[in-house]
XYZ file of C-alpha atoms in Angstrom:
344
model
C 115.534 87.431 105.062
C 112.065 86.861 106.220
C 108.735 87.836 104.323
C 104.777 87.483 104.288
C 103.045 85.650 101.939
C 99.304 84.151 101.571
C 99.242 81.029 100.402
C 95.070 80.393 99.999
C 91.932 82.165 100.852
C 91.626 82.156 104.513
C 91.338 83.299 108.213
C 94.482 84.882 108.653
C 95.749 82.678 110.653
C 95.565 79.832 108.751
C 96.844 81.513 105.385
C 99.242 83.886 106.217
C 103.087 82.520 106.211
C 106.478 84.257 106.769
C 108.786 81.925 104.793
C 112.931 82.445 103.991
C 112.713 83.791 100.826
C 116.410 85.289 98.674
C 117.200 88.330 99.295
C 116.453 90.600 96.300
C 119.181 92.345 94.232
C 118.041 95.456 92.814
C 117.849 95.250 88.878
C 119.206 98.554 86.556
C 117.318 101.742 88.417
C 116.023 99.957 91.392
C 117.274 100.420 94.378
C 116.545 97.719 97.762
C 115.070 99.190 100.829
C 115.928 97.690 104.145
C 111.759 97.833 104.581
C 110.836 99.750 108.592
C 107.910 99.672 108.075
C 105.260 98.725 106.224
C 101.179 99.556 106.462
C 98.212 96.954 106.391
C 95.734 97.771 103.992
C 91.800 96.564 103.115
C 92.977 95.227 100.091
C 95.423 93.006 101.793
C 92.319 91.396 103.736
C 90.744 90.819 100.312
C 93.857 89.661 98.770
C 93.964 87.155 101.433
C 90.381 86.468 101.804
C 89.786 86.613 97.988
C 86.630 87.686 95.780
C 84.044 85.226 93.842
C 85.132 87.073 90.236
C 88.325 86.709 90.486
C 90.710 83.693 90.448
C 93.567 84.306 92.471
C 96.577 83.380 92.161
C 98.987 81.997 95.388
C 101.230 82.599 96.980
C 101.255 86.531 97.047
C 103.831 88.847 98.957
C 101.364 91.444 100.733
C 102.477 95.241 100.904
C 101.616 98.372 99.302
C 102.346 101.145 101.622
C 105.910 101.040 103.295
C 109.374 103.174 104.062
C 112.509 102.360 104.966
C 116.478 102.699 104.280
C 118.128 102.547 100.936
C 119.661 99.506 101.431
C 121.726 99.002 97.714
C 121.006 100.730 94.556
C 121.721 99.477 90.577
C 123.061 100.100 87.528
C 122.044 103.838 86.661
C 121.345 104.734 89.538
C 122.353 108.197 90.385
C 119.798 110.282 92.862
C 119.957 107.894 95.984
C 122.564 105.940 98.122
C 122.455 103.993 100.837
C 120.603 105.056 103.915
C 118.762 107.415 102.536
C 115.979 107.054 104.623
C 112.060 107.498 101.808
C 109.047 105.998 101.198
C 107.380 105.208 98.314
C 104.861 105.582 95.631
C 103.039 103.002 94.986
C 101.893 102.702 91.688
C 104.518 102.271 88.848
C 103.410 103.161 85.031
C 104.407 102.580 81.423
C 105.375 106.449 81.106
C 104.925 106.458 77.767
C 100.924 106.729 76.986
C 98.535 109.849 76.960
C 97.903 109.702 80.908
C 101.250 109.361 81.789
C 101.966 111.745 79.471
C 99.325 114.411 81.344
C 100.464 113.108 84.751
C 97.661 110.512 86.116
C 99.853 107.558 86.431
C 96.446 105.293 87.496
C 94.713 106.060 84.724
C 97.378 104.057 82.622
C 96.159 100.762 81.448
C 99.882 99.697 82.028
C 99.496 100.633 85.638
C 100.966 98.283 88.242
C 100.706 98.185 92.621
C 103.491 96.773 94.825
C 101.986 94.170 96.459
C 99.433 92.421 94.195
C 101.181 92.812 90.964
C 104.733 93.105 92.424
C 106.101 91.614 95.409
C 105.439 94.068 98.339
C 106.854 95.083 101.374
C 105.465 92.756 104.094
C 109.350 91.787 103.837
C 112.734 92.723 105.271
C 114.086 93.634 102.500
C 112.249 95.121 98.622
C 113.038 95.653 95.654
C 111.153 98.846 93.805
C 112.084 101.018 90.841
C 114.240 104.075 92.445
C 111.430 106.506 90.272
C 109.243 106.000 92.489
C 110.980 107.163 95.933
C 110.242 109.880 97.921
C 113.016 111.368 100.659
C 111.216 111.158 104.384
C 112.048 114.352 105.832
C 113.970 114.324 108.909
C 110.947 114.924 111.505
C 108.482 111.984 110.015
C 109.376 108.419 112.267
C 109.290 105.787 109.705
C 106.332 104.101 111.227
C 103.923 107.472 110.274
C 105.868 107.650 106.437
C 104.650 104.497 105.897
C 101.180 105.121 107.193
C 99.912 107.407 104.911
C 101.094 107.586 101.632
C 98.082 105.098 100.108
C 95.099 106.669 102.095
C 95.979 110.234 102.275
C 96.619 110.705 97.707
C 93.533 108.660 97.757
C 91.439 111.310 100.201
C 93.953 114.076 98.406
C 91.957 112.859 95.550
C 88.582 112.645 96.342
C 88.508 115.941 97.841
C 90.479 118.658 96.335
C 91.842 117.548 92.671
C 89.172 114.778 91.952
C 86.201 116.474 94.014
C 87.332 120.374 94.941
C 86.104 120.943 97.677
C 86.376 124.824 98.794
C 85.966 125.949 102.204
C 83.041 127.684 102.122
C 81.373 123.697 101.576
C 80.289 120.931 103.116
C 81.319 117.099 102.756
C 80.172 114.316 104.815
C 83.313 111.312 105.169
C 82.156 107.762 105.184
C 83.689 105.333 107.555
C 85.550 108.020 109.115
C 87.486 105.172 110.804
C 88.877 103.151 108.454
C 92.315 104.281 106.085
C 90.998 106.618 103.096
C 88.090 107.734 106.398
C 89.995 109.376 108.412
C 92.660 111.217 105.988
C 89.824 112.332 104.255
C 88.174 113.421 107.995
C 91.798 115.226 108.444
C 91.873 116.730 105.221
C 88.191 118.284 105.169
C 89.051 120.109 107.909
C 91.941 121.165 107.044
C 90.611 122.697 104.149
C 88.293 124.842 106.481
C 84.766 122.882 104.836
C 81.932 121.983 107.796
C 82.813 118.322 108.520
C 80.201 115.356 109.098
C 81.149 112.078 109.400
C 79.155 108.301 109.825
C 80.992 105.654 111.771
C 79.937 102.705 114.103
C 81.120 102.604 117.525
C 81.411 105.343 120.398
C 85.344 104.929 120.755
C 85.218 105.926 117.128
C 83.486 108.817 117.115
C 85.078 110.074 119.968
C 88.088 110.306 117.991
C 86.375 111.417 114.865
C 84.788 114.084 117.156
C 88.685 116.329 116.475
C 88.036 116.962 112.986
C 84.495 116.530 112.490
C 81.463 119.291 113.702
C 78.924 116.026 114.180
C 79.617 111.812 113.724
C 76.612 110.060 113.429
C 76.486 106.375 114.277
C 75.118 104.807 110.831
C 74.560 101.353 112.489
C 71.505 103.159 115.126
C 69.891 105.781 112.673
C 69.692 106.495 108.703
C 72.933 108.762 107.602
C 71.243 110.761 105.277
C 68.489 111.414 107.197
C 70.604 112.722 109.712
C 72.929 114.782 107.962
C 69.758 116.259 106.250
C 68.196 117.431 109.743
C 71.506 118.938 110.403
C 71.747 120.874 107.651
C 68.090 122.507 107.692
C 67.263 120.076 104.812
C 70.098 121.463 103.021
C 72.101 118.210 102.304
C 76.713 118.613 102.061
C 78.320 119.703 99.315
C 79.974 116.436 98.597
C 79.797 112.481 100.035
C 83.254 110.910 99.956
C 82.055 107.268 99.620
C 84.283 103.716 100.296
C 81.968 101.718 101.072
C 79.924 100.434 98.055
C 76.006 99.485 97.178
C 75.304 98.901 101.158
C 75.937 103.502 101.055
C 74.877 105.049 97.682
C 71.581 105.201 97.327
C 71.835 107.487 101.421
C 75.248 108.928 99.949
C 72.929 110.363 96.890
C 69.836 111.450 99.504
C 73.064 112.982 102.072
C 73.640 115.565 98.897
C 72.491 118.976 98.097
C 71.358 119.882 95.201
C 74.431 119.808 92.744
C 76.518 118.374 95.353
C 78.902 115.896 94.555
C 79.477 111.956 95.590
C 83.006 111.014 95.265
C 83.704 107.126 94.989
C 86.857 105.169 95.399
C 86.053 101.760 96.689
C 83.028 99.491 97.066
C 83.958 97.696 99.893
C 80.524 95.869 101.062
C 79.957 95.032 97.312
C 79.832 97.112 93.641
C 76.170 97.107 92.460
C 74.165 98.894 93.988
C 70.773 99.610 93.382
C 69.563 103.458 93.291
C 67.045 105.585 92.050
C 68.389 107.305 89.253
C 66.502 110.377 89.415
C 67.733 111.529 92.497
C 70.615 111.703 90.705
C 70.090 113.957 87.658
C 66.784 115.736 88.831
C 69.028 117.381 91.919
C 71.854 118.221 89.065
C 74.014 115.713 91.420
C 77.165 114.039 90.098
C 79.140 111.125 91.004
C 82.745 110.913 90.456
C 85.217 107.938 90.015
C 88.200 109.217 92.391
C 90.569 105.863 92.995
C 93.861 105.973 94.200
C 95.805 109.665 93.135
C 98.834 110.794 90.735
C 102.347 111.994 91.482
C 101.376 115.442 91.837
C 98.421 114.301 94.727
C 101.199 112.470 96.734
C 103.053 114.966 96.987
C 100.281 117.293 97.566
C 99.862 114.872 100.960
C 103.133 114.792 101.649
C 104.256 118.157 101.960
C 101.183 118.531 104.621
C 102.792 115.466 106.209
C 105.657 117.009 106.589
C 104.740 120.273 107.516
C 102.549 118.224 111.024
C 99.031 120.212 109.109
C 97.516 116.132 108.848
C 99.130 113.128 109.869
C 98.185 109.644 109.525
C 96.494 107.905 113.086
C 98.203 105.203 113.581
C 96.067 102.861 116.001
C 99.233 99.701 116.489
C 102.324 99.013 115.498
C 102.984 95.248 115.276
C 106.084 92.956 114.403
C 105.765 91.125 111.206
C 105.235 88.018 113.160
C 102.108 89.519 114.512
C 100.922 90.398 110.602
C 97.818 88.376 111.584
C 96.668 89.895 113.935
C 96.493 93.362 112.126
C 94.544 91.384 108.956
C 91.794 90.615 111.715
C 91.468 93.700 113.221
C 91.042 95.267 110.149
C 88.672 92.705 109.293
C 86.504 93.032 112.333
C 86.296 96.807 112.087
C 88.568 97.094 115.470
C 90.705 99.503 113.923
C 90.840 103.566 113.851
C 93.282 104.647 111.416
C 96.558 102.204 110.385
C 97.930 99.115 111.326
C 101.427 99.131 111.048
C 104.102 96.285 110.730
C 107.917 96.800 111.193
C 109.705 94.182 108.889
C 112.913 95.334 109.979
C 112.480 95.431 113.944
């Protein structure tokens, strides 16, 4: 079978290779998927570009968000049969620790992910634990099934189960054109909150305006000052920030008294310089809300199945053009998700 490998740190055209490798055999409790769609993430870009504080090991087989058809089942698998259309909950936890016992899989100290700890879905076939599968409803196409799991599950965690956003409240969504950002934008609007968003180009703002009251171009004006102006000096109840050190202080300054900032990433860096008085003197809170548990995954999936929200798919590419998808994400030329179709 063909599978994408990251063979070193560098430009996508130089270090992304499609190799012929043996087709995996499902072990006990596993199924083999014929992968029909796999969505790219910023995490895939980071896996390729590397991190100065992490010693990378190559080659890597990326691809966290995937959907496909069950091709074969291993011993002990009774709930799935060949031909079933499925997508994959992207975290594998131990199932025995205190966090797993209360259903918080991503808090598990042994938590692992496809595309980093296990071979990912940028391949024609992949073996995954049967317990991680969810059925894809008949009305959902496979590109959509692959495009929502990580981004919408994380956004649900940020806004709902972590952030507690209510219909009577207001929210600011940073980076509203990205995977998590555009998911959070839709979910905040679906909740009924008053929604504001930031992005960096007119064409992105036009798309974000479908779900936001106002869209702020953060390259043209300080978004915190604009938010305070738009809310008559009050600020918003919740800021969803997955950007990191470049935006933290402005995100905090965008909050109303008693507001909360929910965070799930640090795309621009992990060492913000903030005034802590701007947090405690205004009774503001900062909440870590990365990823999402299986309940979050299923809650977001129900909205997808009913068509109440849907991932925006910027482009669909064959496996041979995966480098093009990496480059588009890295250059911020995308609104929503890039999906690769290994089985096409």
